XYZ file of N, CA, C and O in Angstrom:
716
model
N 0.936 -1.054 -0.387
C -0.714 -0.054 0.135
C 1.133 1.205 0.564
O 1.595 0.890 0.830
N 0.474 2.647 -0.797
C 1.237 3.617 -0.930
C 0.034 4.608 -0.933
O -0.820 4.226 -1.717
N 0.263 5.864 -0.594
C -0.909 7.253 -0.986
C -1.129 7.185 -2.894
O -2.652 7.845 -2.325
N -0.282 7.267 -3.183
C -1.066 7.084 -4.726
C -1.791 6.530 -5.186
O -2.158 6.098 -5.968
N -1.610 4.809 -4.608
C -2.369 3.786 -4.947
C -3.873 4.389 -3.956
O -3.344 2.843 -3.455
N -4.528 5.469 -4.236
C -5.490 4.694 -2.566
C -6.026 3.333 -2.451
O -7.292 3.657 -3.214
N -6.580 1.998 -3.180
C -7.243 1.092 -3.076
C -7.994 0.847 -2.399
O -8.669 -0.508 -2.469
N -8.713 1.310 -0.884
C -9.726 1.194 -0.065
C -10.986 1.703 -1.183
O -11.515 1.923 -2.457
N -12.055 1.938 0.352
C -13.351 1.943 0.083
C -13.578 3.859 0.106
O -12.748 3.900 1.732
N -13.156 4.520 -0.760
C -13.531 6.682 -0.278
C -14.591 6.844 0.570
O -15.204 6.807 -1.224
N -14.869 8.285 1.076
C -16.510 8.360 0.289
C -15.640 9.844 1.192
O -15.674 10.492 2.024
N -15.736 10.873 0.400
C -15.974 11.856 0.248
C -17.253 13.354 0.676
O -16.983 13.723 -0.038
N -18.851 12.398 -0.105
C -19.672 13.401 -0.270
C -20.537 13.271 1.131
O -20.346 12.691 1.370
N -21.296 14.910 1.073
C -22.195 14.333 1.917
C -23.162 12.899 1.782
O -24.528 13.777 2.039
N -22.754 12.201 2.520
C -23.135 11.094 2.798
C -23.810 11.030 4.930
O -22.918 10.622 5.733
N -24.996 11.429 4.746
C -24.781 11.138 6.599
C -25.365 9.842 6.783
O -25.424 9.633 8.751
N -26.189 8.482 5.984
C -26.339 7.176 6.480
C -25.656 6.873 5.112
O -24.797 7.253 4.352
N -26.285 4.940 6.300
C -26.019 4.574 5.099
C -24.509 3.498 6.457
O -24.234 3.228 6.988
N -24.780 2.326 5.497
C -23.520 1.061 5.589
C -22.534 0.483 5.637
O -22.885 0.073 4.109
N -21.284 0.149 5.607
C -20.209 -1.267 5.034
C -20.286 -2.315 5.286
O -20.829 -1.955 6.690
N -21.519 -3.119 4.734
C -21.475 -4.209 5.752
C -20.672 -5.559 5.323
O -20.397 -6.306 4.160
N -20.133 -6.579 6.309
C -19.729 -7.641 5.360
C -18.723 -7.632 3.974
O -18.246 -8.320 3.683
N -17.657 -6.632 4.528
C -16.486 -6.666 3.961
C -14.887 -6.995 4.343
O -15.127 -7.274 4.959
N -14.575 -7.489 2.959
C -13.418 -7.881 3.174
C -12.095 -6.900 2.469
O -12.070 -7.046 1.167
N -11.484 -6.235 3.524
C -10.522 -5.612 2.800
C -8.982 -5.890 3.053
O -8.235 -5.122 4.700
N -8.165 -5.561 2.356
C -6.681 -6.178 2.671
C -5.375 -5.231 1.509
O -6.295 -4.563 -0.101
N -4.720 -4.473 2.288
C -3.626 -4.012 1.276
C -4.041 -3.054 0.938
O -3.629 -2.918 -0.654
N -4.660 -1.957 1.596
C -4.912 -1.030 1.120
C -3.888 0.177 2.121
O -3.518 -0.564 2.710
N -3.932 1.387 0.961
C -3.027 2.303 1.705
C -4.529 2.574 3.112
O -3.887 2.480 4.281
N -5.498 3.015 2.256
C -6.252 3.793 3.782
C -7.099 2.304 3.499
O -8.375 2.444 1.795
N -7.664 1.521 4.491
C -8.844 0.700 3.677
C -10.495 1.150 3.640
O -10.837 0.981 2.340
N -10.798 1.660 4.358
C -11.534 2.893 4.862
C -11.831 4.107 4.838
O -10.710 4.667 5.987
N -11.837 5.070 4.154
C -11.825 6.089 4.500
C -12.782 7.452 3.947
O -14.088 7.337 3.190
N -13.589 7.951 5.447
C -14.457 8.286 5.859
C -14.343 10.498 5.514
O -13.236 10.341 6.834
N -14.648 10.995 5.015
C -14.297 12.650 4.802
C -15.156 13.381 5.032
O -16.567 13.190 4.277
N -16.666 14.188 5.981
C -17.212 13.885 6.618
C -18.287 13.737 5.830
O -19.841 14.387 5.972
N -18.744 12.932 6.695
C -19.666 11.428 6.182
C -19.705 10.529 7.066
O -18.645 11.460 8.653
N -20.965 9.916 7.609
C -21.017 9.069 8.385
C -21.519 7.578 8.372
O -22.947 7.121 8.457
N -20.388 7.191 7.472
C -21.453 5.767 6.939
C -20.750 4.361 7.725
O -19.267 4.168 8.117
N -21.799 4.311 8.011
C -21.311 3.018 10.407
C -20.309 1.713 8.940
O -21.097 1.779 7.791
N -20.491 1.346 10.188
C -18.994 -0.047 9.388
C -19.441 -1.263 10.280
O -19.044 -0.615 11.413
N -19.687 -1.670 9.880
C -20.363 -2.909 10.805
C -19.197 -4.593 9.861
O -19.749 -5.026 8.300
N -19.930 -5.525 10.874
C -19.055 -6.745 10.026
C -17.895 -7.240 8.540
O -18.267 -7.765 8.203
N -17.541 -6.650 9.447
C -16.475 -6.906 8.144
C -14.408 -6.522 8.491
O -13.686 -5.397 9.918
N -13.486 -6.860 7.588
C -12.038 -8.040 8.220
C -11.100 -6.639 7.419
O -11.957 -6.236 6.175
N -10.473 -6.030 7.817
C -9.255 -4.965 7.626
C -7.807 -5.625 8.318
O -7.899 -5.419 8.784
N -6.969 -5.591 7.245
C -5.893 -5.686 7.671
C -4.687 -5.825 6.619
O -5.295 -5.484 5.550
N -3.633 -5.030 6.860
C -2.309 -5.071 6.157
C -2.424 -3.084 4.613
O -1.377 -3.378 4.500
N -3.501 -3.075 5.929
C -3.244 -1.463 5.517
C -2.628 -0.750 6.567
O -2.062 -0.238 7.279
N -1.832 0.533 6.151
C -1.283 1.583 6.229
C -2.442 1.705 7.041
O -1.900 2.156 8.630
N -3.552 2.691 6.829
C -4.779 3.111 8.300
C -5.708 2.022 7.549
O -6.275 1.897 6.521
N -6.226 1.348 8.892
C -7.177 0.451 8.264
C -8.766 0.699 8.044
O -8.721 1.385 7.255
N -8.990 2.181 9.492
C -9.934 2.967 9.127
C -9.842 4.325 9.332
O -8.883 4.449 10.363
N -9.778 5.302 8.305
C -9.466 6.868 8.891
C -10.735 8.144 8.087
O -11.375 7.357 7.192
N -10.975 8.305 9.932
C -12.182 9.560 9.907
C -11.632 10.721 9.710
O -10.521 11.119 10.749
N -12.494 11.453 9.004
C -11.614 12.364 9.390
C -13.180 13.183 9.297
O -14.443 13.128 8.158
N -13.176 14.097 10.322
C -15.004 14.669 10.829
C -14.977 14.215 10.282
O -16.986 14.935 9.981
N -16.098 13.157 10.913
C -16.940 11.380 10.506
C -17.555 11.381 12.000
O -16.079 10.686 13.052
N -18.396 10.379 12.473
C -18.932 10.193 12.712
C -19.256 9.069 12.983
O -21.173 8.421 13.648
N -19.464 7.205 12.710
C -19.796 6.197 11.987
C -19.827 5.476 13.481
O -19.535 5.670 14.519
N -20.780 4.597 13.582
C -20.585 3.275 14.491
C -20.412 2.850 13.405
O -20.144 2.011 12.346
N -18.549 2.206 14.264
C -18.171 0.915 14.502
C -18.030 -0.157 14.828
O -17.870 -0.760 16.017
N -18.627 -1.394 14.437
C -19.351 -2.787 15.505
C -18.800 -4.134 14.539
O -19.091 -4.033 13.247
N -18.770 -4.414 15.654
C -18.643 -6.128 14.436
C -17.226 -6.255 14.000
O -17.060 -7.473 13.296
N -16.186 -5.618 13.599
C -15.190 -5.732 12.742
C -13.677 -6.374 13.245
O -13.872 -6.260 14.126
N -13.405 -6.824 12.251
C -11.710 -7.018 12.588
C -10.887 -6.794 12.383
O -10.921 -6.484 10.506
N -10.151 -5.766 13.101
C -9.370 -5.025 12.178
C -7.790 -5.472 12.792
O -7.648 -4.926 13.942
N -7.015 -5.310 12.636
C -5.457 -6.494 12.032
C -4.560 -6.676 11.785
O -4.843 -6.048 10.327
N -3.347 -6.090 11.728
C -2.331 -6.316 11.508
C -2.088 -4.429 10.168
O -2.069 -5.135 9.051
N -3.182 -3.480 10.343
C -2.342 -2.704 10.031
C -1.280 -2.455 10.713
O -1.107 -2.159 11.149
N -1.092 -0.772 9.774
C -0.107 -0.027 11.153
C -0.589 1.360 12.000
O -0.645 0.987 13.337
N -1.981 1.459 11.238
C -3.187 1.986 12.716
C -3.915 1.369 11.716
O -4.443 1.107 11.137
N -4.955 0.443 13.019
C -6.089 0.444 13.354
C -7.406 1.424 13.406
O -7.691 1.177 11.582
N -7.489 2.048 13.858
C -8.286 3.066 12.953
C -7.882 4.731 13.788
O -7.017 4.511 14.294
N -7.915 5.485 12.695
C -7.528 6.962 12.674
C -8.512 7.914 13.030
O -9.276 7.779 11.799
N -8.155 8.689 13.674
C -9.502 9.418 14.431
C -8.415 10.900 13.975
O -8.448 11.643 14.909
N -9.259 11.825 13.451
C -9.335 12.915 13.311
C -10.416 14.173 13.103
O -11.054 13.654 12.756
N -10.567 14.939 13.919
C -12.086 15.875 14.669
C -13.141 15.145 14.672
O -14.470 14.988 13.482
N -12.626 13.546 14.922
C -13.762 12.528 14.653
C -14.344 11.911 15.720
O -13.385 11.673 16.771
N -15.627 11.869 16.128
C -16.653 11.649 17.371
C -17.245 9.618 16.963
O -18.388 9.813 17.481
N -16.580 9.423 16.482
C -17.556 7.354 16.174
C -17.914 6.722 17.791
O -17.164 7.046 18.530
N -18.273 5.798 17.766
C -18.957 5.374 18.606
C -18.105 3.469 17.792
O -18.198 3.890 17.178
N -17.582 2.825 18.598
C -15.748 1.937 18.394
C -16.776 0.711 19.192
O -16.523 1.263 20.881
N -17.851 -0.053 19.034
C -18.218 -1.039 20.404
C -17.906 -2.660 19.897
O -18.028 -2.529 18.530
N -17.410 -3.547 20.444
C -17.370 -4.731 20.087
C -17.267 -5.002 18.818
O -17.049 -5.696 18.174
N -15.371 -4.878 18.603
C -14.442 -5.193 17.530
C -13.485 -6.141 18.611
O -13.000 -5.649 19.664
N -12.768 -6.879 17.351
C -11.560 -6.534 17.025
C -10.275 -5.509 16.992
O -10.244 -6.293 15.652
N -9.379 -5.793 17.628
C -8.283 -4.613 16.849
C -7.449 -5.127 17.332
O -6.758 -5.582 18.917
N -6.637 -5.803 16.691
C -5.721 -6.552 17.173
C -4.421 -6.616 16.631
O -4.547 -6.391 14.905
N -3.483 -6.596 16.859
C -1.407 -6.925 16.335
C -1.147 -5.275 14.639
O -1.287 -5.544 14.426
N -1.722 -4.495 15.486
C -1.481 -3.569 14.966
C -0.501 -2.211 15.261
O -0.070 -2.662 17.030
N 0.540 -1.258 14.927
C 0.931 -1.084 15.640
C 0.258 -0.040 16.775
O 0.497 0.571 18.026
N -0.542 1.067 16.150
C -1.792 2.095 17.376
C -2.710 1.660 16.918
O -3.441 1.099 15.079
N -3.762 0.449 17.492
C -5.428 0.194 18.013
C -6.353 1.552 17.116
O -5.977 0.763 16.232
N -6.169 2.121 18.354
C -6.857 3.426 17.561
C -6.086 4.045 18.753
O -5.739 4.996 19.340
N -5.982 5.443 17.206
C -5.533 6.903 17.845
C -6.264 8.019 17.384
O -6.879 7.973 16.464
N -6.119 9.106 18.656
C -7.180 9.578 19.059
C -6.472 10.932 18.917
O -5.782 10.700 19.661
N -6.826 11.930 17.277
C -5.785 13.311 17.220
C -6.783 14.137 16.900
O -8.168 14.156 16.774
N -5.994 15.242 17.283
C -7.839 16.571 16.470
C -8.535 16.642 17.178
O -9.644 17.133 15.990
N -8.871 16.853 18.704
C -10.168 17.099 19.179
C -11.144 15.023 19.340
O -12.538 15.978 18.950
N -10.972 14.869 18.301
C -11.516 13.864 18.455
C -12.128 12.965 19.732
O -11.024 12.726 20.708
N -13.325 12.443 19.639
C -13.809 11.804 21.552
C -15.297 11.130 21.289
O -16.322 10.704 21.098
N -13.958 9.965 20.253
C -14.281 8.411 20.536
C -15.004 8.160 21.710
O -14.875 7.494 23.146
N -17.168 7.173 21.570
C -16.464 6.631 22.338
C -16.323 4.943 22.423
O -16.824 4.457 21.276
N -15.707 4.530 23.359
C -14.944 3.230 22.781
C -15.722 1.530 23.485
O -15.215 2.382 24.568
N -16.133 1.133 23.205
C -17.080 0.258 24.537
C -18.918 0.088 23.753
O -19.130 0.805 23.465
N -19.212 -0.205 25.235
C -20.593 -0.532 24.986
C -20.948 -1.117 26.610
O -21.253 -2.093 26.591
N -21.791 0.229 27.507
C -22.374 -0.033 28.517
C -23.488 -1.003 28.683
O -23.423 -1.525 29.594
N -24.434 -0.634 28.032
C -25.876 -1.126 27.571
C -25.752 -3.082 27.446
O -26.663 -3.307 27.746
N -24.548 -3.297 26.229
C -24.497 -5.114 26.320
C -23.883 -5.406 27.156
O -23.355 -6.192 27.496
N -22.566 -4.181 27.588
C -21.420 -4.332 27.674
C -20.190 -5.832 27.648
O -19.582 -6.494 28.429
N -20.496 -5.191 26.315
C -19.589 -5.714 25.720
C -18.467 -4.478 25.249
O -19.541 -4.101 23.963
N -17.874 -4.920 25.003
C -16.440 -3.888 24.283
C -15.660 -4.081 23.645
O -15.943 -5.157 21.791
N -15.107 -3.611 23.114
C -14.196 -4.053 22.379
C -12.469 -4.910 22.377
O -12.479 -4.898 24.194
N -12.647 -5.602 22.396
C -11.277 -6.960 22.511
C -9.984 -6.141 21.575
O -9.522 -5.969 20.478
N -9.436 -5.062 21.797
C -8.068 -4.055 21.915
C -7.156 -5.067 22.413
O -6.174 -4.859 23.638
N -5.695 -5.589 21.579
C -4.475 -6.495 22.264
C -3.266 -6.242 21.222
O -4.380 -6.822 19.496
N -2.214 -6.967 22.127
C -1.385 -7.268 20.897
C -1.032 -6.575 19.865
O 0.165 -6.850 18.866
N -1.294 -4.984 20.315
C -1.407 -4.239 19.375
C 0.231 -3.395 20.737
O 0.150 -3.113 21.357
N 1.109 -2.738 19.658
C 2.219 -1.786 19.633
C 1.575 -1.223 20.644
O 2.134 -0.553 21.900
N 0.845 -0.012 20.580
C -0.025 1.026 21.437
C -1.652 0.763 21.500
O -2.425 0.682 20.014
N -2.463 0.166 22.344
C -3.618 -0.366 22.530
C -5.074 1.202 21.916
O -5.604 1.402 20.821
N -4.199 2.679 23.002
C -5.089 3.399 22.278
C -4.105 4.313 21.660
O -3.860 5.390 23.633
N -4.152 4.882 21.619
C -2.854 6.781 21.669
C -4.160 7.994 21.401
O -5.101 7.966 20.858
N -3.833 8.868 22.964
C -4.325 10.225 22.678
C -3.379 11.075 21.996
O -2.547 11.575 23.044
N -3.208 11.853 21.351
C -2.428 12.853 20.962
C -3.839 14.822 20.523
O -4.812 14.156 20.114
N -2.845 15.208 20.718
C -3.547 16.369 20.199
C -4.257 17.552 21.157
O -6.118 17.024 19.718
N -5.304 17.631 22.079
C -6.293 17.415 22.072
C -7.894 16.960 22.409
O -9.479 17.221 21.897
N -7.463 15.591 21.756
C -8.649 14.079 22.001
C -9.098 13.629 23.259
O -7.953 14.142 24.425
N -10.593 13.808 23.476
C -11.694 13.039 24.234
C -11.696 12.195 24.687
O -12.703 11.842 24.346
N -10.605 10.823 24.411
C -11.804 9.328 24.420
C -12.594 9.264 25.382
O -11.570 9.952 26.396
N -14.229 8.948 25.435
C -14.375 7.906 26.355
C -14.327 6.883 26.568
O -15.237 6.056 25.539
N -13.419 6.157 26.811
C -12.655 4.262 26.865
C -13.438 4.499 28.004
O -14.033 2.185 27.963
N -14.349 4.773 28.339
C -15.456 4.394 29.991
C -15.569 5.185 31.092
O -14.821 5.232 31.249
N -17.400 5.695 31.008
C -17.182 6.334 32.266
C -19.562 5.701 32.422
O -19.464 4.607 31.612
N -19.851 6.904 33.403
C -21.319 5.806 32.887
C -21.996 5.875 32.615
O -23.125 4.733 33.055
N -21.710 6.478 31.822
C -22.566 6.821 30.273
C -22.033 5.903 29.179
O -23.266 5.321 27.973
N -20.736 5.644 28.531
C -20.248 6.035 27.691
C -19.587 4.522 27.119
O -19.151 5.074 28.535
N -19.138 4.226 26.681
C -17.642 3.295 26.329
C -18.129 2.259 27.501
O -19.163 1.562 28.364
N -16.816 1.159 27.646
C -16.226 0.690 28.610
C -16.629 -0.766 28.494
O -17.007 -1.821 27.018
N -15.796 -1.630 29.445
C -15.811 -3.036 29.469
C -14.935 -2.970 27.568
O -15.379 -4.657 27.462
N -14.410 -2.897 27.674
C -13.109 -3.520 26.953
C -12.152 -4.423 28.271
O -12.058 -3.663 29.118
N -11.762 -4.976 26.593
C -9.991 -5.778 26.722
C -9.051 -4.848 26.582
O -8.718 -5.217 25.408
N -8.380 -4.703 26.440
C -7.170 -3.848 26.553
C -5.661 -4.376 27.235
O -5.852 -3.896 28.481
N -5.194 -5.623 26.162
C -4.704 -6.567 27.005
C -3.558 -6.626 26.024
O -3.426 -6.309 25.218
N -2.303 -7.407 26.372
C -1.423 -7.128 25.932
C -0.877 -7.212 24.087
O -0.253 -6.784 23.541
N -0.684 -5.150 25.350
C 0.498 -4.609 23.833
C 1.034 -3.726 25.147
O 0.490 -4.118 26.059
N 2.091 -2.997 24.243
C 3.785 -2.795 24.877
C 2.450 -1.792 26.361
O 3.450 -1.846 27.097
N 2.151 -1.044 25.523
C 1.382 -0.276 25.775
C -0.422 -0.259 25.696
O -0.648 0.625 24.736
N -0.832 -0.120 27.028
C -2.832 -0.572 26.250
C -2.937 0.907 26.522
O -4.085 0.563 25.490
N -2.201 2.124 27.069
C -3.326 3.186 26.832
C -1.374 4.480 26.824
O -0.877 4.402 27.527
N -1.078 5.386 25.497
C -0.633 6.336 25.419
C -1.579 7.775 25.448
O -2.089 7.844 24.389
N -0.818 8.461 26.684
C -1.678 9.720 26.772
C -0.641 11.011 26.695
O -0.388 11.207 27.494
N -0.485 11.810 25.417
C 0.551 12.775 25.452
C 0.057 13.928 25.672
O 0.230 14.709 24.283
N -1.505 13.514 25.547
C -1.569 15.376 25.722
C -2.129 16.301 27.617
O -2.416 15.320 27.777
N -2.106 17.839 27.506
C -2.726 17.799 28.254
C -4.625 17.589 28.855
O -5.051 18.035 30.160
N -4.959 16.744 27.850
C -6.709 16.395 28.332
C -7.146 15.520 28.789
O -5.819 14.669 29.265
N -8.208 15.045 29.730
C -7.986 14.027 30.276
C -8.460 12.270 29.767
O -9.115 12.662 27.654
N -8.190 11.559 29.581
C -9.101 9.945 29.267
C -9.628 9.487 30.290
O -9.485 8.942 31.578
N -11.554 9.054 29.742
C -12.298 8.730 30.732
C -11.740 6.768 30.700
O -12.018 6.633 29.024
N -11.542 6.100 31.013
C -11.407 4.403 30.943
C -11.724 3.859 31.887
O -10.896 3.660 32.828
N -13.810 4.241 32.922
C -13.879 2.529 33.700
C -14.163 1.964 33.423
O -14.896 1.368 31.618
N -14.441 0.633 33.637
C -15.443 -0.402 33.593
C -14.461 -0.952 32.474
O -15.455 -1.521 31.032
N -13.148 -1.258 32.586
C -12.441 -1.719 32.333
C -11.949 -3.151 32.272
O -11.512 -3.397 33.077
N -10.806 -4.318 31.320
C -9.854 -4.925 32.051
C -8.722 -4.410 30.904
O -8.618 -4.700 30.235
N -7.178 -5.065 32.359
C -6.271 -4.048 31.608
C -5.188 -5.087 31.687
O -4.133 -5.803 31.574
N -5.497 -5.974 32.436
C -4.906 -7.268 32.050
C -4.378 -8.146 33.720
O -4.182 -9.065 33.576
N -5.082 -6.966 34.284
C -4.614 -7.455 35.360
C -5.214 -6.119 36.982
O -5.315 -5.233 35.919
N -5.395 -6.860 37.782
C -6.297 -5.395 38.693
C -5.221 -4.306 40.551
O -5.805 -3.533 39.767
N -3.851 -4.330 39.398
C -3.081 -3.743 39.177
C -2.650 -3.603 38.121
O -1.154 -3.362 37.663
N -2.720 -2.601 36.755
C -1.980 -3.357 35.842
C -1.237 -2.109 35.698
O -0.635 -0.405 35.991
N -0.199 -1.767 34.737
C 0.625 -1.033 34.320
C 1.204 -1.350 33.181
O 2.332 -0.346 32.712
N 0.819 -1.374 32.073
C 0.688 -0.536 31.149
C 0.160 0.484 30.222
O 0.060 0.380 29.330
N 0.553 1.210 30.382
C -0.042 2.438 30.896
C 1.648 3.883 30.476
O 2.203 3.631 31.235
N 1.587 5.102 29.901
C 2.163 5.440 29.683
C 2.173 6.718 29.360
O 0.618 7.080 28.201
N 1.644 8.281 30.911
C 1.382 9.520 30.618
C 2.862 9.677 30.093
O 3.469 9.840 31.317
N 2.125 10.975 28.932
C 3.244 11.480 28.584
C 2.676 12.963 28.557
O 2.088 13.812 27.936
N 3.111 14.322 29.485
C 3.106 15.686 28.964
C 2.196 16.655 29.199
O 1.826 17.610 28.957
N 0.634 15.460 30.317
C -0.189 15.707 30.920
C -0.525 14.990 32.811
O 0.540 14.505 32.917
């Protein structure tokens, strides 16, 4: 994959509804690219991409997907999607939250979150992002385990991260930098 062969699925027009269901995307530069749209992504496998899912100013629901072996599983810029019940494994970065992105990661209503494991970094928080990895209303019930760092926060902001499993009752795989 390289930037000159944008061989994934790209949405850049004003679409506020729609779904991508039961796709298998491999070896694209950006597997799914959404810019200013909210096309939901469900039951889809994405692997071997530079960015498995790349969202810019987009707020879809990403559910029941297998996002693995990418450089970045999900990249968020100015985006606040709901990310629930996915397998996000063996990426360099599982979920990269940047530029005022506020994703809701997990599902408190079913108590089934995401399996985020085997990544170099499970969740990266950068440039004023505020992910809700779990609080009393949104997100939570994720398994964030077996990554070099399950959570990396490099911003001055907060990360809400309640009701998750971190691999032990006293997790050690956090890196907080600069805040």
